[in-house]
PDB file of C-alpha atoms and ligand atoms in Angstrom:
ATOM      1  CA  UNK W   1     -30.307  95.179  81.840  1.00 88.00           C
ATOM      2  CA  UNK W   2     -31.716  91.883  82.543  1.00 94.00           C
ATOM      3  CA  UNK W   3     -35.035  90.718  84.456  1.00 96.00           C
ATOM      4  CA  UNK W   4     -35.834  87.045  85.924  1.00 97.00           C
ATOM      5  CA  UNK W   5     -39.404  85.280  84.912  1.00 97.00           C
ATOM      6  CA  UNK W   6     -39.534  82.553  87.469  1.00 96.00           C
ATOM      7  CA  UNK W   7     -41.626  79.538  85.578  1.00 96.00           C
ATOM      8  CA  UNK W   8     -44.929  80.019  87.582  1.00 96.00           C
ATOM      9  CA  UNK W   9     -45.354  83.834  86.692  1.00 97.00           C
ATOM     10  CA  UNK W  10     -44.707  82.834  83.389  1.00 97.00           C
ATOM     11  CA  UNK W  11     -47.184  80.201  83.332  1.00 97.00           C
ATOM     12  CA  UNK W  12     -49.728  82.353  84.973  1.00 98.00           C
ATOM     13  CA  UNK W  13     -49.439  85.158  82.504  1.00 98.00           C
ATOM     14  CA  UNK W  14     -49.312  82.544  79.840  1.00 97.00           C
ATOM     15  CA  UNK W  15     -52.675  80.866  80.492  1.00 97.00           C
ATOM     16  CA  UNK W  16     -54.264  84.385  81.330  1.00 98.00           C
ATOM     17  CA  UNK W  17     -53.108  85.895  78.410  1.00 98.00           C
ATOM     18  CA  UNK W  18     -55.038  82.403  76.599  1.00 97.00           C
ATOM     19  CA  UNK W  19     -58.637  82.745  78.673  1.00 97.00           C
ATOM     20  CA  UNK W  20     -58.562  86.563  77.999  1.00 97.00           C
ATOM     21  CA  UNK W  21     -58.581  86.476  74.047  1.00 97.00           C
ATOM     22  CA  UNK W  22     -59.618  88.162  72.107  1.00 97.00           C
ATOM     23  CA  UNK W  23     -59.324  90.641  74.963  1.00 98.00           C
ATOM     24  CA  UNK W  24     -56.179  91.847  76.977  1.00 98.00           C
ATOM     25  CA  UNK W  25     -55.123  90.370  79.896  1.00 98.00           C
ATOM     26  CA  UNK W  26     -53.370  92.283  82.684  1.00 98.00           C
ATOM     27  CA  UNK W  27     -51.861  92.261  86.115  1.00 98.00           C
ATOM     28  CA  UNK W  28     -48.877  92.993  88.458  1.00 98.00           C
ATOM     29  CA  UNK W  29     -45.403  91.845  88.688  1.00 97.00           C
ATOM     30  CA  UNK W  30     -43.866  91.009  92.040  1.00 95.00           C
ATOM     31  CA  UNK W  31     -40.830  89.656  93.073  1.00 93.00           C
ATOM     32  CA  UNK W  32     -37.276  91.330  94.524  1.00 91.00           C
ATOM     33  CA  UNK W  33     -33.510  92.238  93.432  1.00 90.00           C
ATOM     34  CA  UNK W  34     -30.668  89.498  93.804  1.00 87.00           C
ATOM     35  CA  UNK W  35     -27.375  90.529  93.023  1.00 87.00           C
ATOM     36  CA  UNK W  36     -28.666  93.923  91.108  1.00 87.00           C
ATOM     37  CA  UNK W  37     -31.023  92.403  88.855  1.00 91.00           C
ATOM     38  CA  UNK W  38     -34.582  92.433  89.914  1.00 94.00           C
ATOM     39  CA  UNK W  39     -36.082  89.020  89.584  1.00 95.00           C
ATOM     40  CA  UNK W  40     -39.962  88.560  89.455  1.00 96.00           C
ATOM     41  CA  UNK W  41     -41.416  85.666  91.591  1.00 94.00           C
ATOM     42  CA  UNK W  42     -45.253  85.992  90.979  1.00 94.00           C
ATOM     43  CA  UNK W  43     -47.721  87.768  88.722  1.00 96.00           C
ATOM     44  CA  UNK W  44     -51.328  88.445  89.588  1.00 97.00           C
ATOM     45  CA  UNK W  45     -54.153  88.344  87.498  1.00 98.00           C
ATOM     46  CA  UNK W  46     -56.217  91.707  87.354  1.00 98.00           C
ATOM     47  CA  UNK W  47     -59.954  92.435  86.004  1.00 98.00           C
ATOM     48  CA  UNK W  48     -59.204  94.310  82.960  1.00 98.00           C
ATOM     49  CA  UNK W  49     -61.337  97.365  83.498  1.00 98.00           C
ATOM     50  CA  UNK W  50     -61.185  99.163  80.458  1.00 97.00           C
ATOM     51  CA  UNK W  51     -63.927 100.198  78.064  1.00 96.00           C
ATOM     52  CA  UNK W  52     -62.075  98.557  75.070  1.00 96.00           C
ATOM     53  CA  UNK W  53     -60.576  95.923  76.690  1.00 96.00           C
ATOM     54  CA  UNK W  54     -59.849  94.036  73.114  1.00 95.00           C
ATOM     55  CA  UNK W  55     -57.075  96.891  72.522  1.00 93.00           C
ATOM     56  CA  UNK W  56     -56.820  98.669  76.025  1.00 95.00           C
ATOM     57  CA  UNK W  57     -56.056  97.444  79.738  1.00 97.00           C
ATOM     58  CA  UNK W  58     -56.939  99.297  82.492  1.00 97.00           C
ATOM     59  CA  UNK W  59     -55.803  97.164  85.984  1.00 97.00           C
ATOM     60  CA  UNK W  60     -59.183  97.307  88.327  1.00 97.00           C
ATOM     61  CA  UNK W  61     -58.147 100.142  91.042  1.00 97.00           C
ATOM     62  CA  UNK W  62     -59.439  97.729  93.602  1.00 98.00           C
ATOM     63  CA  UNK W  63     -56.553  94.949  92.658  1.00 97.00           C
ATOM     64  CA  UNK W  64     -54.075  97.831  92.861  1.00 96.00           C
ATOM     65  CA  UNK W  65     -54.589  99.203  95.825  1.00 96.00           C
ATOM     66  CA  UNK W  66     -54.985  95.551  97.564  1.00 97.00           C
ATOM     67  CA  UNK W  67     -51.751  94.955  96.081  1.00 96.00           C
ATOM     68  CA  UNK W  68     -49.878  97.718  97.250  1.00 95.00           C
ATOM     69  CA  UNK W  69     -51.011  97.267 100.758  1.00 95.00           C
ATOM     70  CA  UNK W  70     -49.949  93.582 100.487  1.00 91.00           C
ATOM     71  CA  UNK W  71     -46.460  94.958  99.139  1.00 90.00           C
ATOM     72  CA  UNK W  72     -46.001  97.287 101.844  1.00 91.00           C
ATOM     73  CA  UNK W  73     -47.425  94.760 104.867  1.00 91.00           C
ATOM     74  CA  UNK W  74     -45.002  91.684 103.232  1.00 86.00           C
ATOM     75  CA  UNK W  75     -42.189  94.369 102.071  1.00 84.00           C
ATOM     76  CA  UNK W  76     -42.198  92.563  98.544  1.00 82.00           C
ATOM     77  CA  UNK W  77     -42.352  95.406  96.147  1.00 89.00           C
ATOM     78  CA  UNK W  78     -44.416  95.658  92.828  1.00 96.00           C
ATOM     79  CA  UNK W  79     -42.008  94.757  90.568  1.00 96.00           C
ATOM     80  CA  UNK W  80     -44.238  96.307  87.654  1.00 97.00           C
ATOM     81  CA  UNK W  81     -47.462  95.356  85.443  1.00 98.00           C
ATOM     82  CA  UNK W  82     -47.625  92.837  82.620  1.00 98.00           C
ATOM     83  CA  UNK W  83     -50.328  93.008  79.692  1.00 98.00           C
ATOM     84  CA  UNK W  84     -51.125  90.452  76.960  1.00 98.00           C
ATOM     85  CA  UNK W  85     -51.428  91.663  73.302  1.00 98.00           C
ATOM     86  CA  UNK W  86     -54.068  89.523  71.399  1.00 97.00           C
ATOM     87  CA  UNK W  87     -53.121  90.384  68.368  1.00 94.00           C
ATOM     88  CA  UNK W  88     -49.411  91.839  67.702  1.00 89.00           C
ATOM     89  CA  UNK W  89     -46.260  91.758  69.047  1.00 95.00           C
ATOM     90  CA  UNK W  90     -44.789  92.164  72.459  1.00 96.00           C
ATOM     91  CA  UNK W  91     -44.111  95.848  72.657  1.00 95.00           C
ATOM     92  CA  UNK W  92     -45.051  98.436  74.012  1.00 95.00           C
ATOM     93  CA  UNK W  93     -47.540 100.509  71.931  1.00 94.00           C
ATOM     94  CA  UNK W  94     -48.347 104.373  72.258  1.00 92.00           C
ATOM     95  CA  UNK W  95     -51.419 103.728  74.975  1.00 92.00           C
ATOM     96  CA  UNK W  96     -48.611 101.780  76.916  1.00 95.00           C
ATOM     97  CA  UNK W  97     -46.173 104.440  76.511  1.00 93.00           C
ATOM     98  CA  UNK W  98     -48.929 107.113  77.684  1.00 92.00           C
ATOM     99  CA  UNK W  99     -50.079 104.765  80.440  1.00 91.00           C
ATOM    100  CA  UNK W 100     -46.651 104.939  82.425  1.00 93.00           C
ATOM    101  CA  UNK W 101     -47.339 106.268  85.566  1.00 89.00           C
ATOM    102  CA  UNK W 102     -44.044 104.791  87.630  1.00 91.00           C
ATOM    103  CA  UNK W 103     -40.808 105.323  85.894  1.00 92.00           C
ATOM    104  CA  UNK W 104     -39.337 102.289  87.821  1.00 92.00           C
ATOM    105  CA  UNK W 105     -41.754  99.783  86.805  1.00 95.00           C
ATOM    106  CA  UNK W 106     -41.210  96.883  84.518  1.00 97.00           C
ATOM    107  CA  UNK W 107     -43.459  96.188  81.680  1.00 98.00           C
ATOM    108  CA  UNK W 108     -44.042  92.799  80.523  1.00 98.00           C
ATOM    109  CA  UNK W 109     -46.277  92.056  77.491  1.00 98.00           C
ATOM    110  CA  UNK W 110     -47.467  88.835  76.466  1.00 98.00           C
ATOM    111  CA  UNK W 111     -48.375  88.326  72.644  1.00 98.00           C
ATOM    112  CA  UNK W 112     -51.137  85.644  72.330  1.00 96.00           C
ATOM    113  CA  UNK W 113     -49.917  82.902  69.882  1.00 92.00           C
ATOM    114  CA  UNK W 114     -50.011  79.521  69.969  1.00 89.00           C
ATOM    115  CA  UNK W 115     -48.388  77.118  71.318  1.00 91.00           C
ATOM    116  CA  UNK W 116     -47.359  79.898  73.706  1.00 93.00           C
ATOM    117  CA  UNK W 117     -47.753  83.820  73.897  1.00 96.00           C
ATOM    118  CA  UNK W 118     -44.401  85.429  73.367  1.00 96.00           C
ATOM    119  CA  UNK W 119     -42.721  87.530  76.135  1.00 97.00           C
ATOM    120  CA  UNK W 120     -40.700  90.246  76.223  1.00 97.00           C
ATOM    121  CA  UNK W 121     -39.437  92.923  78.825  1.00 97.00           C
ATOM    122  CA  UNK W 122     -39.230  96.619  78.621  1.00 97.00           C
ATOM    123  CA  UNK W 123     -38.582  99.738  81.097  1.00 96.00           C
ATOM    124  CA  UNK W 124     -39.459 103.185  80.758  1.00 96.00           C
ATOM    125  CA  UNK W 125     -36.799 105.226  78.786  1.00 96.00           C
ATOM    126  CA  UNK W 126     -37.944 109.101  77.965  1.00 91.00           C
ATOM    127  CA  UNK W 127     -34.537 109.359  75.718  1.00 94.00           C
ATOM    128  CA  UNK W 128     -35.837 106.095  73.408  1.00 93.00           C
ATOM    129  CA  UNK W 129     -37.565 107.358  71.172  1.00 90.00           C
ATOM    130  CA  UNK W 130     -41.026 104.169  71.540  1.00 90.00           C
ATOM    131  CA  UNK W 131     -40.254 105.679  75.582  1.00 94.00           C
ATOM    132  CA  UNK W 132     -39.244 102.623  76.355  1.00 97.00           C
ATOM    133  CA  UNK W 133     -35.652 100.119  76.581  1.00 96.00           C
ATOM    134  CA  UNK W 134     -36.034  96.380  76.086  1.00 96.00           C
ATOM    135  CA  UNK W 135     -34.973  94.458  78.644  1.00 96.00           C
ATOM    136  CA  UNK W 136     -33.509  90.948  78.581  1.00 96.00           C
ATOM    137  CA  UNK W 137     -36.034  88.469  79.735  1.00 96.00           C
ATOM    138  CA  UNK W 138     -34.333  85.300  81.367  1.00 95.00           C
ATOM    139  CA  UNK W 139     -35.969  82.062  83.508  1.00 93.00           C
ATOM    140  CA  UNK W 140     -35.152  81.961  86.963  1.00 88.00           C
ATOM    141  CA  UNK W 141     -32.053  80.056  85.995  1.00 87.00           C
ATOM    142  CA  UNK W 142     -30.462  82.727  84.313  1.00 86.00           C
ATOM    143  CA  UNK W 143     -31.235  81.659  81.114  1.00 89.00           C
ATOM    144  CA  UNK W 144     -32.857  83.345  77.588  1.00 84.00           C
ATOM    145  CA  UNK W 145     -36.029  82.187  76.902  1.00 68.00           C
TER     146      UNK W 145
HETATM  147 ZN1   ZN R   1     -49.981  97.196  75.187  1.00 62.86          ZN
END
């Protein structure tokens, strides 16, 4: 399967990935389907409210609930949630994995590095055995990177 990063939620979760470190960054994914593949348009930018938040996110409640209200007034769905990862790669990690609460969202991870964090896509997947499928992460033109 394959997911669309228009270039201004990329470049949002790129420079709050970059203002968070050493800490994680989070936030939501929103956006739509066009022709079966669900594109995301925007990204917010979330308090991380975790305890740890140099190796744990934890969206503020208060952003999520906004957020779904706005989805459900404007009728453009949460897509799913990104996070950054200071320091390791773009995938999911066992915290992620047990931090899946909707089976349909998309998770996007950002791995600080310079000059640019890395992206990559994933969905949850109970058969895989990390409980989660990698996606393939395209611009909004259709193409890799
Ligand atoms: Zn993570």
């Amino acid at each position: 399967m394959q997911v669309l990063l228009a270039r201004a939620a990329r470049e949002r979760i790129e420079a709050a990935t970059a203002e968070a470190y050493p800490c994680e960054a989070c936030g939501l994914l929103f956006g739509g389907q066009v022709r079966g593949r669900p594109v995301i348009t925007s990204a917010s930018v979330a308090r991380n409210v975790a305890a740890e938040p140099w190796h744990r996110f934890e969206i503020d409640p208060a952003h999520l609930f906004a957020s779904q209200r706005e989805a459900r007034e404007t009728g453009a769905p949460i897509l799913g949630v990104w996070h950054s990862h200071p320091h390791g790669r773009p995938i999911p990690s066992a915290e992620d994995r047990a931090g899946v609460t909707d089976p349909a969202w998309l998770w996007l991870i950002a791995a600080a590095g310079r000059p640019r964090p890395t992206l990559a896509a994933h969905v949850p997947d109970p058969s895989s055995p990390t409980g989660f499928r990698p996606l393939l992460l395209l611009d909004e033109a259709g193409h890799p990177g």
